[in-house]
Amino acid sequence: MFKFKLISYLMKLNLPKLMSMLIFTAAVLLNFSCAKDSDLLVDYVVDDNNTAIEEDKEEEPQEVVIDLENAAITTKEDKPVTFNILNNTTSKGGGRRTYKSSRNPKYGELTIQKDSIALYSPLNDFNGTDDLELTLEVTNEDETTSEVVVTVDITIDAVTDVIQDTIVTTTDDPIVIEPLKNDTFNKESTVSITEISEPANGTAVLNNNNTITYTPKANTSGEDTFTYTTSITNVDETVNTEKGTIIVSKEAVTEVPPASGDMDYGPLKAFPTAFGGGANVTGGRGGRVIHVTNLNASGSGSLREAVEASGKRTIVFDVSGNINLGGAELRGNSDLTIAGQTAPKGGITFTNGTIKFSGKRNIIIRYMRGRPAEATSGEVKHGDAFIFSGCDDVILDHVSVSFGGDQATTLAAESSTHSSRRHTVQRSIFSDSYTGVLLGDSNAPFESTDDVSFIYNVVVDMPHRTPNVGGTGSFEVINNVIYNWRNRATNINQSAPHLNHIANYYKRGRSTEQNSVAANANKVQTSASALIYTRKNYYSGNVLKGLESENNEVIWSTFSGSNPVPSRYFVDTQFPLIGVPVPIMNATEAYSNVLADVGANKYIDDNGTVQLYLDEYDTIKIFNIKNDISTKVYRDYSSWRIPSLPTNKRANNYDTDGDGMADAWELANGLDPNNPDDAAADRNNDGYTNLEDFLNQVDFL
């Protein structure tokens, strides 16, 4: 309700003083009209019918109507509200009102914008009641003035803060679940789990630290569901409860038969399923084999030693687990293949550091995870997972990246002599980083960036850069799945690329503004000279269905503001596909196809056989995309925690001759497990070495 008190003071004015005041007032009003952008003291003339007239008003702001007699504003948790503090009142009486001052609310923030629009923003996740005070000065018809203090009562309705938890497991082992970790309660509230329901296919025990230990029934598979109830003591000392749901999905492990080694790999490429600008990279083909034998940050047998070595080489892994780089940047050299699929079950994740290549070339990285920043006390210490600065001929395939403190990954020119050409990023997951992926950088020379492909990837829970494009050459962003971004999907920097933007699947989540396509669209810098072919993209909310006939320009807007991009930026003819042409699916097919095979999801077991394994983090991300589960949490560094991985080590008789191939596979394919020269040989004359045949089994699952 509006509560107000009137403090009247009458000024007795003689005629000369009155004339002086009128002249002064006219001068002030003229000055205000000439400096409107900085004016927070705009005057309004209010007639007896309570109609306000603002000079030079362009459009009516969206606002609630306030009433001096009865002021009540209702909004929802995290939902700001605006109102005009001078104009939109239903109080009676004439005169001219001027805003003087305000008292800030206790549970929110009050901002007085130009044209005297008040913006009230509740504290993050707060619900309950709040109030604020506005002091107005009223100049009456007889030029007497009054001061009116208006109290606005505000009600913030609660929204559901519990977020469904989804846990995926392939074993019968107990799982400790942290249900509150992804919930969105006010950090100043006290939240506790008071009870849990009984699951059907396992047991659940509530621990005293708000965690739940769930044990699945042995020899079962499928989904199990149970609930938890929370008690919330809010900052205003009110108490309420909310109920959340936990889904545990127990998946059966599929055994994959051994590959024969005689498959038809087609034309010689980096590997059989390589496409785009980097498809013909050779990496370490024919060079030496280096084994990573431990999880140390440096030293003999470490990842650092192998990546920083020189010459043609292929890195294989005898261990699985997390490699903490110790905060030191790892700088790699050219002519390299990192075969992450050779690690035992669990694979390899590097953390607490960045792998960077500067001025290098000819690099293949497959089936590896980079999670460089583990937040502590809200601080993020490291930047990108991968940086390729001034590098040519790079392909990233089936990598998983999250927790990048700057971007997730960057590929950009370093100088006019260190270009950034012939790259592919494919079948990879990029999530939960400060920003996404840069293909070309505004701080690097654009003219040296060309032939870059971003295909078959997933970008999820990323604020923006999905990816950004900057260069004067050819780029393609094709058949990617983008989910729950915050604003600006792809942004074209002040450069002149030719871009094929085809059949991508944009699925909005809770972080994406549901009512503003232009605000969250792909962006073009107005200083750019880009040419864009954009067709067959899907954009949820009935915006685009992925049809050839649709106008895809609607999902593009200018970087500054949300204006339509001028038609001169768009072309009607597709540019030639880059490198080895990527097979293009329609957006709906790409959505299913990419989610079924993306990220560091395969490994070669002790028998030389390909198996499936996704870590917990990637598994949940893919499940959430499929089931449209998202949060509004934005850069929540406190949740950036490295998933635990199985730590396994190969037996001494796994690869007797150290050539990178499992003895069992060599015997099955007519090779000698005691002859290390087998690795660089080509028994079937297809151009791939025997070692590559062994590694490339993952391409056929």
XYZ file of C-alpha atoms in Angstrom:
701
model
C 0.000 0.000 0.000
C 1.075 3.570 -0.611
C 1.709 5.289 2.671
C 2.567 8.955 2.437
C 3.122 11.928 4.644
C 2.779 15.510 3.534
C 5.286 18.042 4.813
C 3.994 21.398 3.572
C 5.837 24.584 3.629
C 4.295 27.668 2.064
C 6.472 30.291 0.580
C 5.031 33.838 0.700
C 6.216 35.441 -2.487
C 5.963 39.091 -3.613
C 5.619 39.893 -7.315
C 9.311 40.592 -8.107
C 10.355 37.388 -6.415
C 7.613 35.497 -8.238
C 8.741 36.863 -11.625
C 12.358 35.979 -10.849
C 11.376 32.447 -9.941
C 9.332 32.017 -13.125
C 12.264 33.170 -15.276
C 14.657 30.888 -13.398
C 12.265 27.932 -13.720
C 11.906 28.493 -17.475
C 15.684 28.544 -17.885
C 16.069 25.371 -15.848
C 13.384 23.567 -17.832
C 15.039 24.607 -21.099
C 18.361 23.340 -19.816
C 16.780 20.024 -18.807
C 15.252 19.566 -22.271
C 18.669 20.088 -23.858
C 20.407 17.631 -21.585
C 17.818 14.918 -21.357
C 20.221 11.978 -21.351
C 21.665 13.012 -18.013
C 18.373 14.214 -16.544
C 17.021 12.366 -13.539
C 14.943 15.330 -12.338
C 12.441 15.545 -15.185
C 9.355 17.654 -14.392
C 5.845 16.686 -15.409
C 2.686 18.775 -15.556
C -0.202 16.905 -13.958
C -3.743 18.045 -14.690
C -6.808 17.476 -12.552
C -7.642 14.348 -14.562
C -4.327 12.797 -13.536
C -2.964 12.709 -17.077
C 0.795 13.250 -17.342
C 2.403 14.869 -20.350
C 6.140 14.536 -20.928
C 7.838 16.822 -23.401
C 9.407 15.051 -26.424
C 8.385 11.615 -25.195
C 9.202 8.934 -27.778
C 7.493 5.856 -26.389
C 5.686 4.821 -23.241
C 7.936 2.623 -21.024
C 6.652 -0.704 -19.793
C 5.725 -0.042 -16.210
C 3.275 -0.680 -13.416
C 0.923 2.101 -12.356
C 1.546 3.423 -8.877
C -1.110 5.073 -6.751
C -0.300 7.484 -3.948
C -3.324 6.221 -2.057
C -2.581 2.500 -2.343
C 0.848 1.458 -3.674
C 1.577 -2.220 -4.006
C 3.878 -3.870 -6.506
C 4.000 -7.622 -7.009
C 6.736 -9.376 -8.934
C 8.409 -12.775 -9.032
C 11.705 -13.958 -7.668
C 14.598 -12.560 -9.756
C 12.147 -10.528 -11.878
C 12.880 -6.753 -11.972
C 9.982 -4.295 -12.258
C 9.845 -0.703 -13.521
C 7.494 2.188 -12.837
C 7.428 5.889 -13.612
C 7.772 7.721 -10.313
C 6.259 10.961 -11.632
C 3.967 10.182 -14.486
C 1.949 7.082 -13.838
C 0.129 7.936 -10.635
C -3.597 7.805 -10.131
C -3.591 10.338 -7.317
C -5.749 13.435 -7.569
C -4.601 17.008 -7.641
C -2.718 19.230 -10.043
C 0.785 20.541 -9.929
C 4.253 19.607 -10.996
C 6.265 16.841 -9.329
C 10.037 16.535 -9.160
C 11.968 13.550 -7.887
C 14.293 14.502 -5.028
C 15.629 11.404 -3.283
C 14.953 7.813 -2.279
C 15.617 5.287 0.463
C 17.002 2.015 -0.832
C 15.063 -1.191 -0.209
C 16.411 -3.803 2.192
C 16.084 -6.831 -0.082
C 16.742 -5.336 -3.489
C 18.276 -2.503 -5.448
C 16.590 0.686 -6.643
C 17.941 2.483 -9.707
C 16.523 5.771 -10.961
C 16.989 5.793 -14.716
C 16.579 8.637 -17.157
C 13.043 9.948 -17.717
C 12.415 9.196 -14.038
C 11.853 5.490 -14.529
C 12.471 3.559 -11.323
C 13.894 0.052 -11.654
C 13.527 -2.263 -8.670
C 15.603 -5.464 -8.799
C 15.089 -7.972 -5.969
C 18.098 -9.693 -4.477
C 19.044 -12.897 -6.219
C 16.641 -15.689 -5.177
C 14.898 -13.514 -2.563
C 11.166 -13.915 -2.003
C 8.970 -12.220 0.584
C 8.179 -8.559 1.238
C 10.203 -5.416 0.816
C 9.584 -1.676 0.596
C 11.214 1.502 -0.620
C 10.682 5.231 -0.154
C 10.595 8.002 -2.745
C 10.650 11.689 -1.897
C 8.910 13.957 -4.426
C 8.603 17.718 -4.457
C 5.250 19.075 -5.662
C 5.055 22.622 -6.993
C 1.464 23.798 -6.738
C -0.343 26.253 -8.991
C 0.392 29.116 -6.582
C 4.091 28.152 -6.683
C 4.058 26.866 -3.151
C 5.915 23.589 -2.758
C 5.214 20.454 -0.809
C 7.296 17.399 -0.062
C 5.652 14.005 -0.462
C 7.304 10.881 0.927
C 5.884 7.811 -0.783
C 6.385 4.297 0.571
C 6.025 1.505 -1.979
C 5.251 -1.940 -0.554
C 6.660 -4.764 -2.674
C 5.749 -8.438 -2.705
C 8.165 -10.880 -4.341
C 6.479 -14.195 -5.054
C 8.580 -17.324 -4.686
C 9.523 -19.550 -7.588
C 10.715 -23.121 -7.325
C 14.393 -23.211 -6.344
C 14.892 -26.959 -6.350
C 16.310 -28.334 -9.581
C 15.852 -31.937 -10.628
C 18.994 -34.003 -10.038
C 19.961 -36.666 -12.559
C 22.611 -39.238 -11.711
C 23.925 -41.795 -14.183
C 25.816 -44.904 -13.099
C 26.889 -48.181 -14.649
C 27.745 -50.034 -11.412
C 26.042 -51.346 -8.275
C 28.298 -49.238 -6.052
C 26.801 -46.691 -3.592
C 26.586 -43.106 -4.857
C 26.755 -39.973 -2.702
C 24.345 -37.371 -4.101
C 24.430 -33.638 -3.284
C 20.873 -32.473 -4.111
C 21.379 -28.875 -2.954
C 24.442 -28.326 -5.127
C 22.510 -27.242 -8.216
C 19.508 -25.695 -6.446
C 19.087 -21.935 -6.622
C 18.242 -20.913 -3.067
C 19.322 -17.523 -1.768
C 22.833 -17.967 -0.382
C 21.789 -16.115 2.766
C 18.938 -18.552 3.434
C 19.372 -21.622 5.623
C 18.373 -24.782 3.762
C 18.223 -28.334 5.074
C 16.846 -31.612 3.750
C 14.262 -32.907 6.196
C 13.106 -36.136 4.563
C 13.404 -38.341 1.494
C 11.001 -40.779 -0.102
C 11.761 -44.453 -0.662
C 13.126 -45.376 -4.104
C 11.801 -48.457 -5.896
C 15.040 -49.951 -7.259
C 17.529 -49.169 -4.513
C 17.991 -47.700 -1.058
C 18.471 -44.059 -0.076
C 19.894 -42.803 3.223
C 19.808 -39.142 4.304
C 23.159 -38.057 5.751
C 23.612 -35.280 8.308
C 25.424 -33.003 5.815
C 22.471 -32.712 3.389
C 23.798 -35.468 1.138
C 22.059 -38.714 0.230
C 23.714 -42.096 -0.225
C 21.910 -44.115 -2.887
C 22.690 -47.796 -3.493
C 21.131 -49.408 -6.593
C 19.785 -52.928 -6.492
C 22.230 -55.437 -7.917
C 21.826 -56.702 -11.478
C 19.215 -54.125 -12.467
C 19.119 -51.304 -14.999
C 16.795 -48.451 -15.872
C 15.583 -45.374 -14.011
C 14.750 -45.006 -10.332
C 13.069 -41.908 -8.893
C 12.644 -40.538 -5.387
C 12.063 -37.131 -3.791
C 13.606 -34.964 -1.104
C 11.937 -32.240 0.962
C 13.757 -29.059 1.940
C 13.058 -26.609 4.751
C 14.104 -23.040 3.931
C 14.551 -20.288 6.500
C 14.577 -17.096 4.446
C 16.487 -13.912 5.206
C 13.289 -12.312 6.542
C 12.968 -15.320 8.930
C 9.946 -16.805 7.166
C 10.055 -20.576 6.659
C 8.790 -22.558 3.693
C 9.329 -25.983 2.148
C 10.039 -27.220 -1.369
C 10.212 -30.725 -2.781
C 12.735 -31.873 -5.367
C 13.160 -34.976 -7.512
C 16.196 -37.205 -7.976
C 16.466 -39.543 -10.955
C 19.098 -42.278 -10.926
C 19.674 -43.885 -14.304
C 21.570 -47.155 -14.196
C 22.858 -48.033 -17.641
C 23.893 -51.461 -18.802
C 27.448 -51.658 -20.170
C 27.579 -52.728 -23.800
C 30.445 -54.971 -24.808
C 31.833 -54.100 -28.236
C 33.367 -56.829 -30.380
C 37.018 -56.372 -31.412
C 37.687 -54.528 -34.655
C 39.166 -56.596 -37.444
C 41.707 -53.988 -38.499
C 40.711 -54.549 -42.154
C 37.885 -52.010 -42.355
C 37.612 -49.765 -45.384
C 38.730 -46.399 -44.069
C 38.118 -44.590 -47.356
C 40.434 -41.787 -48.548
C 43.438 -41.096 -46.339
C 42.709 -38.342 -43.791
C 43.697 -37.493 -40.240
C 41.346 -40.354 -39.306
C 38.349 -41.851 -41.125
C 35.673 -39.580 -39.587
C 37.621 -36.317 -39.935
C 35.917 -33.518 -41.876
C 36.352 -29.844 -42.583
C 39.419 -27.620 -42.672
C 41.634 -29.820 -40.489
C 40.626 -33.173 -41.957
C 43.953 -33.806 -43.711
C 46.230 -33.163 -40.732
C 48.779 -35.971 -40.250
C 49.859 -35.315 -36.655
C 52.456 -37.783 -35.450
C 51.908 -40.320 -38.255
C 54.966 -42.544 -38.697
C 56.841 -41.027 -35.765
C 57.826 -42.388 -32.386
C 55.413 -43.526 -29.683
C 55.592 -41.843 -26.271
C 53.851 -43.430 -23.283
C 52.336 -41.367 -20.471
C 52.907 -43.630 -17.486
C 51.771 -41.459 -14.568
C 49.477 -38.574 -13.583
C 52.291 -36.269 -12.490
C 52.358 -32.595 -13.450
C 55.857 -32.933 -14.911
C 58.879 -35.182 -15.097
C 59.597 -38.545 -16.644
C 56.514 -40.310 -17.999
C 54.309 -37.226 -17.638
C 51.919 -35.650 -20.126
C 53.981 -32.468 -20.019
C 57.159 -34.274 -21.054
C 55.369 -35.921 -23.990
C 53.589 -32.808 -25.310
C 56.666 -30.589 -24.992
C 58.870 -33.110 -26.843
C 59.853 -32.421 -30.474
C 59.472 -34.371 -33.693
C 56.724 -36.598 -35.039
C 55.160 -38.479 -32.150
C 51.978 -40.132 -30.966
C 51.135 -39.956 -27.267
C 49.422 -42.984 -25.717
C 48.364 -43.427 -22.102
C 49.083 -46.303 -19.733
C 47.036 -44.662 -16.947
C 43.650 -43.036 -16.454
C 42.601 -40.242 -14.117
C 42.966 -36.515 -13.502
C 46.268 -34.822 -14.309
C 46.772 -31.661 -12.249
C 49.126 -29.427 -14.223
C 50.069 -27.570 -11.065
C 49.026 -24.183 -12.394
C 51.811 -24.090 -14.990
C 50.996 -23.645 -18.680
C 51.927 -26.637 -20.827
C 53.437 -25.510 -24.159
C 53.322 -28.044 -26.957
C 55.246 -28.570 -30.180
C 54.318 -29.509 -33.753
C 53.701 -32.876 -35.467
C 51.718 -34.406 -32.640
C 48.882 -36.856 -32.099
C 47.399 -37.100 -28.598
C 45.386 -40.341 -28.549
C 43.261 -39.995 -25.421
C 41.272 -43.091 -26.364
C 44.293 -45.232 -25.412
C 43.873 -44.478 -21.697
C 42.231 -47.229 -19.588
C 38.650 -46.850 -18.360
C 38.115 -43.330 -17.026
C 40.198 -41.603 -19.668
C 42.297 -38.498 -19.109
C 41.283 -35.098 -17.747
C 43.817 -32.319 -17.285
C 43.067 -29.550 -14.822
C 44.633 -26.551 -13.061
C 46.328 -25.310 -16.213
C 46.217 -24.729 -19.970
C 47.669 -26.623 -22.925
C 48.939 -24.018 -25.388
C 50.487 -24.254 -28.842
C 52.057 -21.054 -30.190
C 53.253 -20.831 -33.796
C 53.036 -24.631 -34.232
C 51.362 -26.855 -36.815
C 50.071 -30.348 -37.579
C 48.276 -31.342 -34.363
C 45.615 -33.999 -33.684
C 43.954 -34.209 -30.255
C 41.251 -36.818 -29.634
C 39.237 -38.162 -26.677
C 40.630 -35.915 -23.987
C 39.076 -33.663 -21.333
C 40.281 -30.210 -20.369
C 38.799 -28.695 -17.206
C 41.424 -26.035 -16.464
C 39.927 -24.049 -13.604
C 38.775 -25.488 -10.332
C 37.196 -22.649 -8.401
C 38.042 -22.057 -4.767
C 36.389 -19.285 -2.770
C 34.810 -17.923 -5.933
C 38.169 -17.390 -7.654
C 39.000 -18.785 -11.085
C 42.735 -19.070 -11.610
C 43.190 -20.266 -15.183
C 42.058 -19.458 -18.713
C 41.262 -21.652 -21.706
C 41.660 -25.405 -21.737
C 43.266 -25.308 -25.200
C 44.887 -22.318 -26.907
C 46.166 -22.516 -30.489
C 47.842 -19.172 -31.170
C 49.218 -18.713 -34.657
C 48.914 -22.422 -35.486
C 48.024 -24.115 -38.777
C 46.532 -27.571 -39.385
C 44.771 -28.529 -36.156
C 41.913 -30.942 -35.509
C 40.155 -31.434 -32.167
C 37.865 -34.448 -32.070
C 35.790 -35.836 -29.193
C 37.242 -33.509 -26.568
C 35.328 -32.311 -23.506
C 35.976 -28.837 -22.130
C 34.537 -27.004 -19.134
C 35.581 -24.546 -16.404
C 37.542 -22.283 -18.751
C 38.300 -19.078 -16.879
C 38.443 -17.010 -20.087
C 37.227 -18.951 -23.094
C 36.810 -22.704 -23.229
C 39.063 -22.901 -26.305
C 40.739 -20.417 -28.670
C 42.079 -20.848 -32.205
C 43.412 -17.541 -33.552
C 46.258 -15.998 -35.514
C 49.199 -14.673 -33.533
C 50.698 -12.294 -36.096
C 50.879 -11.780 -39.839
C 53.564 -14.484 -39.987
C 51.820 -16.908 -37.610
C 48.461 -17.584 -39.216
C 45.500 -19.674 -38.103
C 44.438 -21.834 -41.031
C 42.919 -25.249 -41.752
C 41.270 -26.144 -38.460
C 38.441 -28.449 -37.415
C 36.671 -28.687 -34.075
C 34.217 -31.593 -34.166
C 32.192 -33.940 -31.940
C 33.233 -32.013 -28.810
C 31.416 -30.688 -25.713
C 31.972 -27.156 -24.418
C 30.228 -26.247 -21.162
C 30.296 -24.072 -18.026
C 33.103 -21.681 -18.886
C 33.452 -17.920 -18.615
C 32.774 -17.807 -22.370
C 32.769 -20.341 -25.191
C 34.962 -20.768 -28.265
C 36.897 -18.218 -30.332
C 37.583 -18.962 -33.993
C 39.711 -15.909 -34.649
C 40.269 -13.166 -32.087
C 39.611 -9.420 -32.174
C 43.101 -8.941 -30.713
C 44.772 -10.881 -33.541
C 45.146 -10.174 -37.294
C 41.968 -11.329 -39.017
C 43.557 -11.594 -42.461
C 45.542 -14.633 -41.298
C 42.545 -16.721 -40.163
C 40.946 -18.975 -42.780
C 39.402 -22.410 -43.478
C 37.971 -23.089 -40.021
C 35.233 -25.678 -39.347
C 33.080 -25.976 -36.212
C 30.898 -29.042 -36.792
C 28.895 -31.645 -34.839
C 29.613 -30.024 -31.439
C 27.603 -29.366 -28.271
C 27.752 -25.998 -26.492
C 25.762 -26.113 -23.241
C 25.322 -23.776 -20.241
C 27.634 -21.221 -21.818
C 26.978 -17.469 -21.626
C 28.031 -16.663 -25.206
C 30.606 -17.322 -27.981
C 29.029 -20.493 -29.356
C 31.403 -19.894 -31.240
C 32.616 -16.398 -32.189
C 33.979 -15.942 -35.707
C 36.679 -13.489 -36.765
C 38.699 -13.579 -39.962
C 38.754 -12.751 -43.654
C 38.580 -16.307 -44.949
C 36.117 -19.192 -44.968
C 34.312 -20.457 -41.868
C 31.579 -23.009 -41.288
C 29.340 -23.559 -38.259
C 27.283 -26.617 -39.142
C 25.155 -29.208 -37.305
C 25.931 -28.043 -33.767
C 23.649 -28.277 -30.715
C 23.507 -25.125 -28.565
C 21.538 -25.256 -25.295
C 20.842 -22.799 -22.467
C 23.133 -19.981 -23.546
C 22.665 -16.607 -21.870
C 23.051 -14.047 -24.668
C 24.773 -13.634 -28.043
C 25.191 -17.071 -29.565
C 27.683 -16.659 -32.429
C 29.209 -13.196 -32.824
C 31.010 -12.051 -35.963
C 33.750 -9.612 -35.020
C 34.798 -6.562 -37.024
C 36.128 -8.683 -39.879
C 35.061 -10.026 -43.264
C 34.481 -13.790 -43.103
C 32.482 -15.907 -45.507
C 30.348 -18.046 -43.189
C 28.221 -21.121 -43.823
C 25.801 -21.227 -40.871
C 23.723 -24.314 -41.559
C 21.325 -26.655 -39.733
C 22.338 -25.874 -36.162
C 19.937 -26.688 -33.320
C 19.314 -23.829 -30.852
C 17.399 -24.981 -27.774
C 16.694 -22.270 -25.224
C 16.923 -22.968 -21.500
C 16.292 -21.017 -18.305
C 19.337 -18.803 -18.830
C 18.092 -17.783 -22.268
C 15.618 -14.908 -22.388
C 12.473 -16.646 -23.534
C 10.764 -13.506 -24.797
C 13.529 -11.863 -26.801
C 14.982 -13.636 -29.806
C 16.895 -10.532 -30.894
C 18.639 -10.186 -27.524
C 19.920 -13.770 -27.666
C 20.443 -14.122 -31.377
C 23.635 -14.476 -33.336
C 25.322 -11.091 -33.605
C 27.186 -9.070 -36.224
C 29.455 -6.140 -35.415
C 28.303 -3.171 -37.485
C 31.908 -2.570 -38.551
C 32.155 -6.088 -40.013
C 32.025 -6.862 -43.727
C 30.775 -10.405 -43.326
C 28.873 -12.454 -45.868
C 26.609 -15.031 -44.233
C 24.789 -17.996 -45.700
C 22.312 -19.028 -42.988
C 19.807 -21.803 -43.698
C 17.883 -24.701 -42.117
C 18.641 -23.770 -38.509
C 16.263 -24.810 -35.739
C 15.452 -22.292 -32.983
C 13.106 -23.391 -30.208
C 9.977 -21.500 -29.226
C 8.429 -21.890 -32.675
C 10.922 -19.391 -34.125
C 12.554 -21.658 -36.719
C 11.745 -25.286 -37.499
C 14.804 -26.013 -39.619
C 13.024 -25.743 -42.955
C 14.676 -24.617 -46.178
C 11.898 -22.099 -46.829
C 12.312 -20.178 -43.544
C 14.016 -16.809 -43.230
C 16.966 -17.445 -40.904
C 17.871 -13.767 -40.748
C 15.466 -13.471 -37.785
C 18.041 -15.137 -35.509
C 20.669 -12.510 -36.293
C 20.880 -8.982 -34.877
C 23.418 -6.203 -34.525
C 25.921 -6.432 -31.694
C 25.067 -3.033 -30.225
C 21.360 -3.217 -29.572
C 19.023 -5.742 -31.083
C 18.357 -4.280 -34.507
C 17.941 -6.467 -37.605
C 21.153 -7.093 -39.520
C 21.104 -5.265 -42.882
C 20.338 -7.529 -45.836
C 23.718 -6.794 -47.446
C 25.332 -9.176 -44.939
C 23.391 -12.207 -46.212
C 23.780 -14.291 -49.357
C 21.421 -16.803 -50.958
C 24.060 -19.206 -52.275
C 25.985 -21.568 -50.033
C 29.741 -21.083 -49.970
C 31.895 -24.121 -50.893
C 32.381 -26.461 -47.945
C 35.858 -26.395 -46.441
C 38.521 -29.104 -46.772
C 36.888 -32.538 -46.725
C 33.179 -31.625 -47.101
C 31.144 -32.395 -43.994
C 27.967 -34.450 -44.575
C 25.140 -32.085 -43.576
C 22.099 -33.420 -41.717
C 18.929 -31.466 -41.103
C 18.888 -29.789 -37.684
C 16.594 -32.346 -36.045
C 18.706 -35.261 -37.278
C 21.846 -33.479 -36.104
C 20.351 -33.005 -32.633
C 19.901 -36.768 -32.171
C 23.080 -37.764 -33.977
C 25.414 -35.381 -32.165
C 24.024 -36.062 -28.681
C 24.535 -39.791 -29.304
C 28.254 -39.395 -30.059
C 30.050 -36.389 -28.620
C 32.796 -35.639 -26.126
C 35.483 -37.938 -24.728
C 33.166 -40.945 -24.753
C 35.279 -43.972 -25.773
C 38.350 -45.863 -24.632
C 40.241 -48.999 -25.628
C 40.176 -51.719 -22.971
C 42.852 -54.222 -21.935
C 41.865 -56.539 -24.795
C 42.301 -53.822 -27.403
C 38.532 -53.445 -27.727
C 36.585 -50.175 -27.883
C 34.256 -49.430 -24.971
C 31.996 -46.514 -24.044
C 32.627 -44.230 -21.082
C 31.493 -40.675 -20.346
C 32.450 -39.039 -17.090
C 29.698 -37.917 -14.730
C 29.838 -34.285 -15.813
C 29.348 -34.894 -19.540
C 26.726 -37.567 -18.881
C 24.585 -35.141 -16.901
C 25.007 -32.390 -19.495
C 23.743 -34.607 -22.305
C 20.881 -35.939 -20.180
C 19.865 -32.391 -19.270
C 19.823 -31.284 -22.903
C 17.627 -34.203 -23.918
C 15.234 -33.613 -21.014
C 15.340 -29.793 -21.091
C 16.766 -29.459 -17.568
C 18.583 -26.184 -16.979
C 19.186 -23.509 -14.375
C 19.536 -19.745 -14.393
C 22.813 -19.954 -12.513
C 25.392 -17.842 -14.325
C 29.108 -18.496 -13.847
C 28.584 -20.264 -10.544
C 32.270 -20.876 -9.885
C 31.514 -22.547 -6.572
C 30.073 -25.513 -8.492
C 33.115 -25.920 -10.762
C 34.480 -29.118 -9.267
C 36.471 -31.731 -11.146
C 34.620 -35.070 -11.385
C 36.435 -38.033 -9.893
C 37.603 -40.651 -12.388
C 38.573 -44.309 -12.153
C 42.349 -44.499 -11.758
C 43.596 -47.495 -13.701
C 46.988 -48.617 -14.965
C 47.861 -50.992 -17.795
C 49.424 -54.325 -16.900
C 53.012 -54.929 -17.969
C 51.888 -57.465 -20.580
C 49.314 -55.145 -22.161
C 51.787 -53.750 -24.721
C 54.952 -55.832 -24.490
C 56.949 -54.056 -27.200
C 55.760 -50.538 -26.285
C 54.531 -49.726 -29.789
C 51.205 -48.314 -28.499
C 49.075 -51.285 -29.592
C 47.576 -53.886 -27.254
C 49.207 -57.309 -27.584
C 45.754 -58.907 -27.911
C 44.908 -56.682 -30.882
C 48.274 -57.273 -32.541
C 47.857 -61.046 -32.294
C 44.297 -60.851 -33.647
C 45.507 -58.828 -36.630
C 48.618 -60.769 -37.589
C 51.206 -58.488 -35.992
C 54.126 -59.338 -33.711
C 53.631 -58.080 -30.113
C 57.415 -58.246 -29.675
C 58.285 -56.043 -32.659
C 58.013 -52.289 -31.929
C 58.558 -51.465 -35.612
C 55.005 -52.690 -36.298
C 53.588 -49.327 -35.231
C 54.874 -47.322 -38.212
C 54.304 -50.094 -40.779
C 51.210 -50.329 -42.995
C 50.232 -53.981 -43.368
C 47.175 -53.308 -45.581
C 48.600 -50.438 -47.658
C 45.720 -48.053 -46.937
C 47.996 -45.156 -45.974
C 47.237 -45.413 -42.264
C 49.957 -46.953 -40.114
C 49.185 -50.059 -38.062
C 49.134 -47.878 -34.944
C 46.546 -45.616 -36.585
C 44.446 -48.668 -37.510
C 44.462 -49.579 -33.821
C 43.568 -46.037 -32.733
C 40.912 -45.580 -35.405
C 38.736 -48.402 -34.094
C 36.844 -45.671 -32.240
C 35.628 -44.310 -35.590
C 33.513 -47.402 -36.212
C 31.495 -47.605 -32.979
